[in-house]
Amino acid sequence: MDFSQQFPIVFASLNTGFLQTLRLFAITLIGAIPLGLLLAVAEMSSFRPLRMLIKTIVWIIRGSPLMIQLLIIFYFPGLVLKNPIWGSGETGRFAAASVAFVINYACYFCEIFRGGIQGIPVGQEEAGLVLGMKPAQIFFRVKLLQVVKAIIPPMSNEIITLIKDTSLARIIALQEIIWAGQSFLKGSGGISGAIWPLFFTGIYYLAATGILTIVFAKLEKKLSYFR
Amino acid sequence: MPILEVQNLRKSFGETLVLDDISFSMEKGTALSIIGSSGGGKTTLLRCLNFLEKPDSGIIRVNGETLLDASASGKADFQRNIRLKRLHFGLVFQSFNLFPQYTALENVMLAERMLAKEQPDWKERKQARIREIREHGEMLLKDMGLQDRMNNYPHQLSGGQCQRVAIAHALALNPDILCFDEPTSALDPELTGEVLRVIRGLADRNTTMIIVTHEMTFARDVADYVIFMDGGVICEEGDPREVFSNPQQERTRQFLSHYSQ
């Protein structure tokens, strides 16, 4: 089979894989942003044991490879607890990957959020207080937009990293784009021993990160009206 | 009846006694200057009056109403109605503390809008109330000589203009007593004049004010009464002309001599 015959088959397969990549990307963002915010609030609590607990969790999650976390979350229930909650299908693998990614990214987001919130000068809070504003009003009306502006650069970094990190889910055989590209090495759709589909997946990541870069630049520009 | 009475106010941070038994009172429509070297407790006193710090003991009374009896009240008592207590006082910070994402006018309107929102008639009178608040804000900024700057963001304004917005900010809720915490200390020397002129204008209209300042000439000219603080205590107080030209305490003489050269 020559290249022009291979291309449509590979293209269709990579598209399907990339759709799974994007699904994992979206689920991670949807889950990790609120969870990260919750962790950040908990980490700023005046209750010391809670603070220490969050710091420990963040240390463990950020301090160990995401690939190991994926393996533990996927295999631990079935192989150790003899309770295979994820099942054996693609749906189960996707659920396990989602849990691992949400927890992992929530810990990174938590630190970004906390830094952003604590970076707002204390004078902003005090100015709101002496004007008789409630703490919630001060947070939403005064601080929030300043926090959002401050965390856009680190968040864009993390989110661009996330789209590439989804490829780690290959280790539990999630059928994302790397898995799809690799399948043509061993043999799939009548094609075998082809390395170029794996290389070609890079184009998809470049396109996705390109779009994200543009979106974040736009967002940054939109908030550049104040300093 | 004095508008403000402070009795035996005491505050320490850890081992350091910052305010040691501070008592004074002031009448409505007068201006009080507090002078003294840095670290003497002036700013802490203003922060206690605005409930940004909880005094260890002492009483703060406004118009005869006891807002705080620190020795009698625990932390929960201090927090109760703290927002309403704060509204008796306005505070202009040394570093302005404007909200960067709002224009000058939006800054001035914000607190009043938040308060209006809590009124029961907010929903049916929303449009009319917002118009009133806007007009009030515009009037305050015009008063500060900022009619051309209302729609500028803080980063587009000079330090002096920012501080004048901050004064309008503090005036928006009609506080009984307006406090200034070294309002010109963060400004270039050539910008202090415009801020001092505005404060002088407020004094001419009998705004009740407490001004912590290092501008001695200004303190002498504008204030009806002056307090010299050092090491957390009131060293000397009285009519500004008396205190500045004929200080009784050696410490006051020393302090003022730095400014007369």
Coordinates of C-alpha atoms in Angstrom, one line a residue:
Chain A
M1 CA 0.0 0.0 0.0
D2 CA 1.6 3.3 -0.9
F3 CA 1.3 6.6 1.0
S4 CA -1.7 7.9 -0.8
Q5 CA -3.6 4.8 0.0
Q6 CA -2.5 4.7 3.6
F7 CA -3.2 8.3 4.3
P8 CA -7.1 8.3 4.5
I9 CA -7.1 5.2 6.7
V10 CA -4.5 6.7 9.1
F11 CA -6.2 10.1 9.0
A12 CA -9.5 8.7 10.1
S13 CA -7.9 6.6 12.8
L14 CA -5.9 9.6 14.2
N15 CA -9.0 11.8 14.1
T16 CA -10.8 9.3 16.3
G17 CA -7.9 9.1 18.6
F18 CA -7.6 12.8 18.8
L19 CA -11.2 13.1 19.7
Q20 CA -10.5 10.9 22.8
T21 CA -7.5 13.1 23.6
L22 CA -9.7 16.2 23.5
R23 CA -12.3 14.5 25.6
L24 CA -9.8 13.8 28.3
F25 CA -8.4 17.3 28.0
A26 CA -11.9 18.8 28.5
I27 CA -12.9 16.6 31.4
T28 CA -9.7 17.4 33.2
L29 CA -10.3 21.1 32.9
I30 CA -13.9 20.8 33.9
G31 CA -13.0 18.8 37.0
A32 CA -9.6 20.2 38.0
I33 CA -10.5 23.9 37.9
P34 CA -13.3 23.8 40.6
L35 CA -11.4 21.1 42.6
G36 CA -8.2 23.2 42.4
L37 CA -10.2 26.2 43.7
L38 CA -11.6 24.2 46.5
L39 CA -8.1 22.9 47.5
A40 CA -6.7 26.5 47.3
V41 CA -9.4 27.8 49.7
A42 CA -8.8 24.8 52.0
E43 CA -5.0 25.5 51.9
M44 CA -5.6 29.1 53.0
S45 CA -7.8 28.0 55.9
S46 CA -6.9 29.1 59.4
F47 CA -7.3 25.5 60.6
R48 CA -3.7 24.2 60.6
P49 CA -4.4 20.4 60.3
L50 CA -6.5 21.1 57.1
R51 CA -3.7 23.2 55.7
M52 CA -1.1 20.5 56.4
L53 CA -3.3 17.8 54.9
I54 CA -3.7 19.8 51.6
K55 CA 0.0 20.5 51.5
T56 CA 0.8 16.8 51.9
I57 CA -1.6 15.8 49.2
V58 CA -0.2 18.4 46.8
W59 CA 3.3 17.3 47.6
I60 CA 2.6 13.7 46.9
I61 CA 0.7 14.4 43.7
R62 CA 3.1 16.9 42.3
G63 CA 6.1 14.9 43.5
S64 CA 5.4 11.7 41.7
P65 CA 5.0 11.0 38.0
L66 CA 1.6 11.2 36.6
M67 CA 2.3 8.0 34.7
I68 CA 2.6 6.1 38.1
Q69 CA -0.6 7.7 39.3
L70 CA -2.4 6.5 36.2
L71 CA -1.1 3.0 36.7
I72 CA -2.1 2.9 40.4
I73 CA -5.5 4.3 39.9
F74 CA -6.2 1.9 37.0
Y75 CA -4.7 -1.3 38.4
F76 CA -5.0 -0.9 42.2
P77 CA -8.7 -1.6 42.5
G78 CA -8.7 -4.7 40.4
L79 CA -5.3 -6.3 41.1
V80 CA -4.9 -5.4 44.8
L81 CA -8.4 -4.9 46.1
K82 CA -9.9 -7.6 43.8
N83 CA -12.6 -5.2 42.9
P84 CA -12.2 -4.1 39.3
I85 CA -14.3 -1.0 39.4
W86 CA -13.1 0.3 36.0
G87 CA -14.1 -2.8 34.1
S88 CA -12.0 -3.8 31.0
G89 CA -13.4 -1.6 28.3
E90 CA -12.5 1.8 26.8
T91 CA -15.1 3.5 29.0
G92 CA -13.5 2.2 32.2
R93 CA -10.0 3.2 31.0
F94 CA -11.3 6.7 30.2
A95 CA -12.9 7.0 33.6
A96 CA -9.7 5.9 35.4
A97 CA -7.6 8.3 33.3
S98 CA -10.1 11.2 34.0
V99 CA -9.8 10.6 37.8
A100 CA -6.0 10.6 37.6
F101 CA -5.8 13.7 35.5
V102 CA -8.3 15.6 37.5
I103 CA -6.6 14.9 40.8
N104 CA -3.1 15.6 39.3
Y105 CA -4.1 18.9 37.6
A106 CA -6.2 20.1 40.5
C107 CA -3.0 20.1 42.7
Y108 CA -1.1 22.2 40.1
F109 CA -4.1 24.6 39.7
C110 CA -4.5 24.8 43.5
E111 CA -1.0 26.3 43.9
I112 CA -1.6 28.7 41.0
F113 CA -4.9 29.9 42.5
R114 CA -3.5 30.2 45.9
G115 CA -0.5 32.2 44.6
G116 CA -2.9 34.4 42.6
I117 CA -5.2 35.1 45.5
Q118 CA -2.4 35.7 48.1
G119 CA -0.6 37.9 45.6
I120 CA -3.3 40.6 45.7
P121 CA -2.1 43.4 47.9
V122 CA -3.7 43.4 51.3
G123 CA -4.6 47.0 50.8
Q124 CA -7.3 46.0 48.3
E125 CA -9.0 43.9 51.0
E126 CA -8.7 46.7 53.6
A127 CA -10.0 49.4 51.1
G128 CA -13.0 47.2 50.6
L129 CA -13.5 46.7 54.3
V130 CA -13.4 50.3 55.3
L131 CA -15.9 51.0 52.6
G132 CA -18.3 48.6 54.4
M133 CA -18.1 45.8 51.8
K134 CA -18.8 42.2 52.8
P135 CA -15.9 39.7 52.4
A136 CA -17.8 38.0 49.6
Q137 CA -18.3 41.3 47.8
I138 CA -14.6 42.1 48.2
F139 CA -13.7 38.7 46.7
F140 CA -16.1 38.9 43.7
R141 CA -16.1 42.6 43.0
V142 CA -12.6 43.6 43.9
K143 CA -10.2 40.6 43.9
L144 CA -11.5 38.1 41.4
L145 CA -10.7 39.9 38.2
Q146 CA -7.2 40.8 39.5
V147 CA -6.6 37.2 40.4
V148 CA -7.8 36.0 36.9
K149 CA -5.5 38.5 35.2
A150 CA -2.5 37.4 37.4
I151 CA -3.0 33.6 36.8
I152 CA -3.5 33.7 33.0
P153 CA 0.2 33.2 32.2
P154 CA 0.8 30.2 34.6
M155 CA -2.6 28.7 33.7
S156 CA -1.8 28.9 30.0
N157 CA 1.4 27.1 30.7
E158 CA -0.4 24.3 32.6
I159 CA -3.2 23.9 30.1
I160 CA -0.8 23.7 27.1
T161 CA 1.2 21.0 29.1
L162 CA -2.1 19.2 29.7
I163 CA -2.9 18.7 26.1
K164 CA 0.4 16.9 25.6
D165 CA 0.2 15.1 29.0
T166 CA -3.0 13.3 27.9
S167 CA -0.6 11.1 25.8
L168 CA 0.5 9.5 29.1
A169 CA -2.9 7.8 29.2
R170 CA -1.5 5.5 26.5
I171 CA 0.1 3.6 29.4
I172 CA -3.3 2.2 30.4
A173 CA -4.1 1.7 26.7
L174 CA -6.6 4.5 26.4
Q175 CA -7.3 4.9 22.7
E176 CA -6.1 8.4 22.4
I177 CA -4.1 9.7 19.4
I178 CA -0.7 8.2 20.4
W179 CA -2.3 4.8 20.8
A180 CA -3.9 5.3 17.4
G181 CA -0.7 6.3 15.7
Q182 CA 1.3 3.4 17.3
S183 CA -1.2 0.8 16.2
F184 CA 0.1 1.2 12.6
L185 CA 3.5 -0.1 13.7
K186 CA 2.2 -3.5 14.8
G187 CA -0.6 -3.6 12.2
S188 CA -4.0 -2.0 11.8
G189 CA -6.3 -1.4 8.9
G190 CA -4.0 -3.4 6.6
I191 CA -1.0 -1.2 7.4
S192 CA 1.9 -2.4 9.4
G193 CA 5.5 -1.3 10.1
A194 CA 4.5 2.4 9.4
I195 CA 6.2 4.8 11.7
W196 CA 5.0 8.0 10.0
P197 CA 1.5 8.0 11.6
L198 CA 3.2 8.3 15.0
F199 CA 5.3 11.2 13.9
F200 CA 2.2 12.7 12.2
T201 CA 0.4 12.9 15.6
G202 CA 2.7 15.8 16.4
I203 CA 0.8 18.0 13.9
Y204 CA -2.4 17.5 15.9
Y205 CA -0.7 18.6 19.2
L206 CA 0.9 21.6 17.4
A207 CA -2.5 22.7 16.0
A208 CA -4.1 22.3 19.4
T209 CA -1.4 24.2 21.3
G210 CA -1.4 26.9 18.5
I211 CA -5.1 27.5 19.1
L212 CA -4.6 27.6 22.9
T213 CA -1.8 30.1 22.5
I214 CA -4.0 32.4 20.5
V215 CA -6.9 32.1 22.9
F216 CA -4.7 32.9 25.9
A217 CA -3.1 35.8 24.1
K218 CA -6.6 37.2 23.4
L219 CA -7.7 36.8 27.0
E220 CA -4.5 38.5 28.2
K221 CA -5.1 41.4 25.8
K222 CA -8.8 41.7 26.9
L223 CA -7.6 42.2 30.5
S224 CA -4.8 44.5 29.7
Y225 CA -7.0 47.6 30.2
F226 CA -6.0 47.7 33.8
R227 CA -2.7 47.1 35.7
Chain B
M1 CA -21.2 66.3 72.9
P2 CA -17.9 65.3 71.2
I3 CA -18.3 63.5 67.9
L4 CA -15.5 61.1 68.8
E5 CA -14.3 60.0 72.2
V6 CA -11.4 57.6 72.5
Q7 CA -10.6 56.3 76.0
N8 CA -7.6 54.4 77.2
L9 CA -6.9 52.7 73.9
R10 CA -4.2 50.1 74.2
K11 CA -2.8 47.8 71.5
S12 CA 0.2 45.6 71.3
F13 CA 1.6 43.4 68.6
G14 CA 3.2 40.5 70.5
E15 CA 5.5 42.0 73.0
T16 CA 5.6 45.5 71.5
L17 CA 3.2 48.0 73.0
V18 CA 2.2 50.2 70.1
L19 CA -0.6 52.2 71.7
D20 CA -0.3 52.9 75.4
D21 CA -3.4 54.3 77.0
I22 CA -4.5 56.8 74.3
S23 CA -7.4 59.1 75.1
F24 CA -8.7 62.1 73.2
S25 CA -11.9 63.5 71.9
M26 CA -12.9 65.8 69.1
E27 CA -15.8 68.0 68.2
K28 CA -17.9 67.8 65.0
G29 CA -16.6 70.0 62.2
T30 CA -13.1 70.2 63.4
A31 CA -9.8 68.9 62.0
L32 CA -7.3 67.0 64.2
S33 CA -3.7 66.5 63.1
I34 CA -1.6 63.7 64.5
I35 CA 2.1 64.2 64.1
G36 CA 5.1 62.2 65.3
S37 CA 8.0 60.1 64.1
S38 CA 7.4 56.9 62.2
G39 CA 6.7 53.9 64.5
G40 CA 5.0 56.2 67.0
G41 CA 1.6 54.5 66.7
K42 CA -0.2 57.0 64.5
T43 CA -1.1 54.6 61.8
T44 CA -2.1 51.9 64.3
L45 CA -4.4 54.4 66.0
L46 CA -6.2 55.2 62.7
R47 CA -6.4 51.4 61.9
C48 CA -8.0 50.8 65.3
L49 CA -10.6 53.6 64.6
N50 CA -11.4 51.9 61.3
F51 CA -11.6 48.5 62.9
L52 CA -8.8 47.1 60.8
E53 CA -7.1 46.3 64.1
K54 CA -8.7 45.1 67.3
P55 CA -7.5 47.1 70.3
D56 CA -6.6 45.1 73.4
S57 CA -8.6 47.5 75.6
G58 CA -10.2 50.9 75.4
I59 CA -13.4 52.5 74.3
I60 CA -14.4 54.2 71.0
R61 CA -17.5 56.3 71.1
V62 CA -19.0 58.2 68.1
N63 CA -21.9 60.7 68.8
G64 CA -22.2 59.2 72.3
E65 CA -22.7 55.7 70.9
T66 CA -20.2 53.1 72.1
L67 CA -18.9 51.4 69.0
L68 CA -16.3 49.4 70.8
D69 CA -15.5 48.5 74.4
A70 CA -12.5 46.3 73.7
S71 CA -11.9 45.1 77.2
A72 CA -15.5 44.0 77.5
S73 CA -15.9 42.4 74.1
G74 CA -14.4 39.3 72.7
K75 CA -13.5 38.6 69.2
A76 CA -17.1 37.7 68.2
D77 CA -18.4 41.0 69.7
F78 CA -15.7 42.9 67.8
Q79 CA -16.9 41.3 64.5
R80 CA -20.6 41.9 65.1
N81 CA -22.0 44.8 63.1
I82 CA -18.4 45.6 62.3
R83 CA -19.4 46.8 58.8
L84 CA -21.9 49.3 60.2
K85 CA -19.4 50.5 62.8
R86 CA -16.9 51.1 60.1
L87 CA -19.2 53.3 58.1
H88 CA -18.8 56.0 60.8
F89 CA -15.3 56.4 59.6
G90 CA -13.7 56.9 56.2
L91 CA -10.0 56.1 55.6
V92 CA -7.7 57.5 53.0
F93 CA -4.6 55.3 52.7
Q94 CA -1.1 56.3 52.1
S95 CA -0.9 54.1 49.0
F96 CA -4.4 55.0 47.7
N97 CA -5.6 51.4 47.4
L98 CA -7.9 52.1 44.4
F99 CA -9.4 49.2 42.6
P100 CA -7.4 48.9 39.4
Q101 CA -10.0 47.3 37.2
Y102 CA -12.5 50.1 37.7
T103 CA -12.5 53.7 36.4
A104 CA -12.3 56.6 38.8
L105 CA -16.1 57.0 38.7
E106 CA -16.7 53.2 39.1
N107 CA -14.3 53.2 42.1
V108 CA -16.3 56.0 43.8
M109 CA -19.7 54.4 43.0
L110 CA -18.8 50.8 44.0
A111 CA -19.3 50.9 47.8
E112 CA -22.4 53.0 47.6
R113 CA -23.9 50.5 45.0
M114 CA -23.1 47.6 47.2
L115 CA -24.9 49.2 50.2
A116 CA -27.9 50.3 48.1
K117 CA -28.2 46.7 46.9
E118 CA -29.0 45.6 50.4
Q119 CA -31.9 48.0 50.8
P120 CA -35.4 46.5 50.5
D121 CA -36.4 48.9 47.7
W122 CA -33.4 48.2 45.5
K123 CA -35.3 46.0 43.0
E124 CA -38.1 48.4 42.1
R125 CA -35.9 51.6 42.3
K126 CA -32.8 50.1 40.7
Q127 CA -32.5 52.4 37.7
A128 CA -33.3 55.6 39.7
R129 CA -30.8 54.6 42.5
I130 CA -28.0 53.9 40.1
R131 CA -28.6 57.3 38.5
E132 CA -28.5 59.0 41.9
I133 CA -25.3 57.1 42.9
R134 CA -23.7 58.1 39.6
E135 CA -24.6 61.7 40.0
H136 CA -23.3 61.6 43.6
G137 CA -20.0 60.1 42.3
E138 CA -19.7 62.6 39.5
M139 CA -20.3 65.5 42.0
L140 CA -17.6 64.1 44.4
L141 CA -15.0 63.8 41.6
K142 CA -15.9 67.3 40.3
D143 CA -15.3 68.6 43.8
M144 CA -11.9 67.0 43.7
G145 CA -11.1 68.7 40.4
L146 CA -11.3 65.5 38.4
Q147 CA -14.2 66.1 36.0
D148 CA -11.9 65.3 33.1
R149 CA -10.6 62.1 34.6
M150 CA -13.8 60.3 35.7
N151 CA -13.5 57.6 33.0
N152 CA -9.8 56.9 33.4
Y153 CA -8.4 53.8 35.1
P154 CA -6.1 54.3 38.1
H155 CA -3.0 53.4 36.1
Q156 CA -3.7 56.3 33.8
L157 CA -3.8 58.8 36.6
S158 CA -0.9 60.5 38.4
G159 CA -0.4 59.8 42.1
G160 CA -2.0 63.0 43.1
Q161 CA -5.0 62.3 41.0
C162 CA -5.3 58.8 42.4
Q163 CA -5.2 60.1 45.9
R164 CA -8.0 62.6 45.1
V165 CA -10.1 59.7 43.7
A166 CA -9.4 57.9 46.9
I167 CA -10.6 60.9 48.9
A168 CA -13.8 60.9 46.9
H169 CA -14.0 57.1 47.5
A170 CA -13.9 57.7 51.2
L171 CA -16.4 60.6 51.1
A172 CA -18.9 58.6 49.1
L173 CA -20.6 57.0 52.1
N174 CA -20.7 60.3 54.1
P175 CA -18.6 59.1 57.0
D176 CA -18.9 61.1 60.3
I177 CA -15.1 61.3 60.5
L178 CA -12.7 61.2 57.6
C179 CA -9.2 59.8 58.4
F180 CA -6.1 60.4 56.4
D181 CA -3.1 58.1 56.9
E182 CA -0.1 60.2 55.6
P183 CA -2.0 61.0 52.4
T184 CA 1.0 62.6 50.7
S185 CA 3.8 60.4 51.8
A186 CA 3.7 58.2 48.6
L187 CA 3.6 61.3 46.3
D188 CA 6.3 63.2 44.4
P189 CA 6.9 66.5 46.2
E190 CA 5.3 68.4 43.2
L191 CA 2.1 66.4 43.5
T192 CA 1.5 66.9 47.3
G193 CA 0.2 70.4 46.7
E194 CA -2.9 69.4 44.8
V195 CA -3.8 66.8 47.5
L196 CA -3.3 69.2 50.4
R197 CA -5.4 71.8 48.6
V198 CA -8.3 69.4 48.4
I199 CA -8.0 68.5 52.1
R200 CA -7.8 72.2 53.0
G201 CA -11.0 72.7 51.0
L202 CA -12.7 70.0 53.0
A203 CA -11.5 71.7 56.2
D204 CA -12.9 75.0 55.1
R205 CA -16.3 73.2 54.7
N206 CA -16.0 71.9 58.3
T207 CA -15.5 68.3 57.4
T208 CA -14.6 66.3 60.6
M209 CA -11.1 65.0 59.9
I210 CA -8.2 63.2 61.5
I211 CA -5.1 63.8 59.6
V212 CA -1.9 61.8 60.2
T213 CA 0.8 63.7 58.4
H214 CA 4.5 64.6 58.1
E215 CA 3.6 68.0 56.5
M216 CA 4.1 70.2 59.5
T217 CA 3.2 73.5 57.9
F218 CA 0.0 71.9 56.6
A219 CA -0.8 70.4 60.0
R220 CA -0.4 73.7 61.7
D221 CA -2.5 75.7 59.2
V222 CA -5.4 73.2 58.7
A223 CA -5.8 71.6 62.1
D224 CA -7.9 73.0 64.9
Y225 CA -6.1 70.7 67.3
V226 CA -2.9 68.8 67.2
I227 CA -1.6 65.6 68.9
F228 CA 2.0 64.7 69.0
M229 CA 2.6 61.0 69.5
D230 CA 5.8 59.3 70.4
G231 CA 6.5 55.7 71.5
G232 CA 2.8 54.8 71.6
V233 CA 1.7 57.6 73.9
I234 CA 0.3 61.1 73.4
C235 CA 3.3 63.3 74.4
E236 CA 1.7 66.7 73.8
E237 CA -1.5 68.1 72.5
G238 CA -3.3 71.4 72.1
D239 CA -3.9 74.3 69.8
P240 CA -1.5 73.9 66.8
R241 CA -0.2 77.5 67.1
E242 CA 0.8 76.7 70.7
V243 CA 2.2 73.3 70.1
F244 CA 4.2 74.3 67.1
S245 CA 5.6 77.7 68.3
N246 CA 5.9 76.9 72.0
P247 CA 6.2 73.1 72.7
Q248 CA 6.2 72.2 76.4
Q249 CA 7.8 68.8 76.1
E250 CA 11.5 68.3 75.3
R251 CA 10.6 65.4 73.0
T252 CA 8.2 67.6 71.0
R253 CA 10.9 70.3 70.7
Q254 CA 13.4 67.7 69.4
F255 CA 10.9 66.3 66.9
L256 CA 9.9 69.8 65.6
S257 CA 13.4 71.0 65.3
H258 CA 14.0 68.5 62.5
Y259 CA 11.4 70.3 60.4
S260 CA 12.3 73.9 61.2
Q261 CA 15.7 73.7 59.7

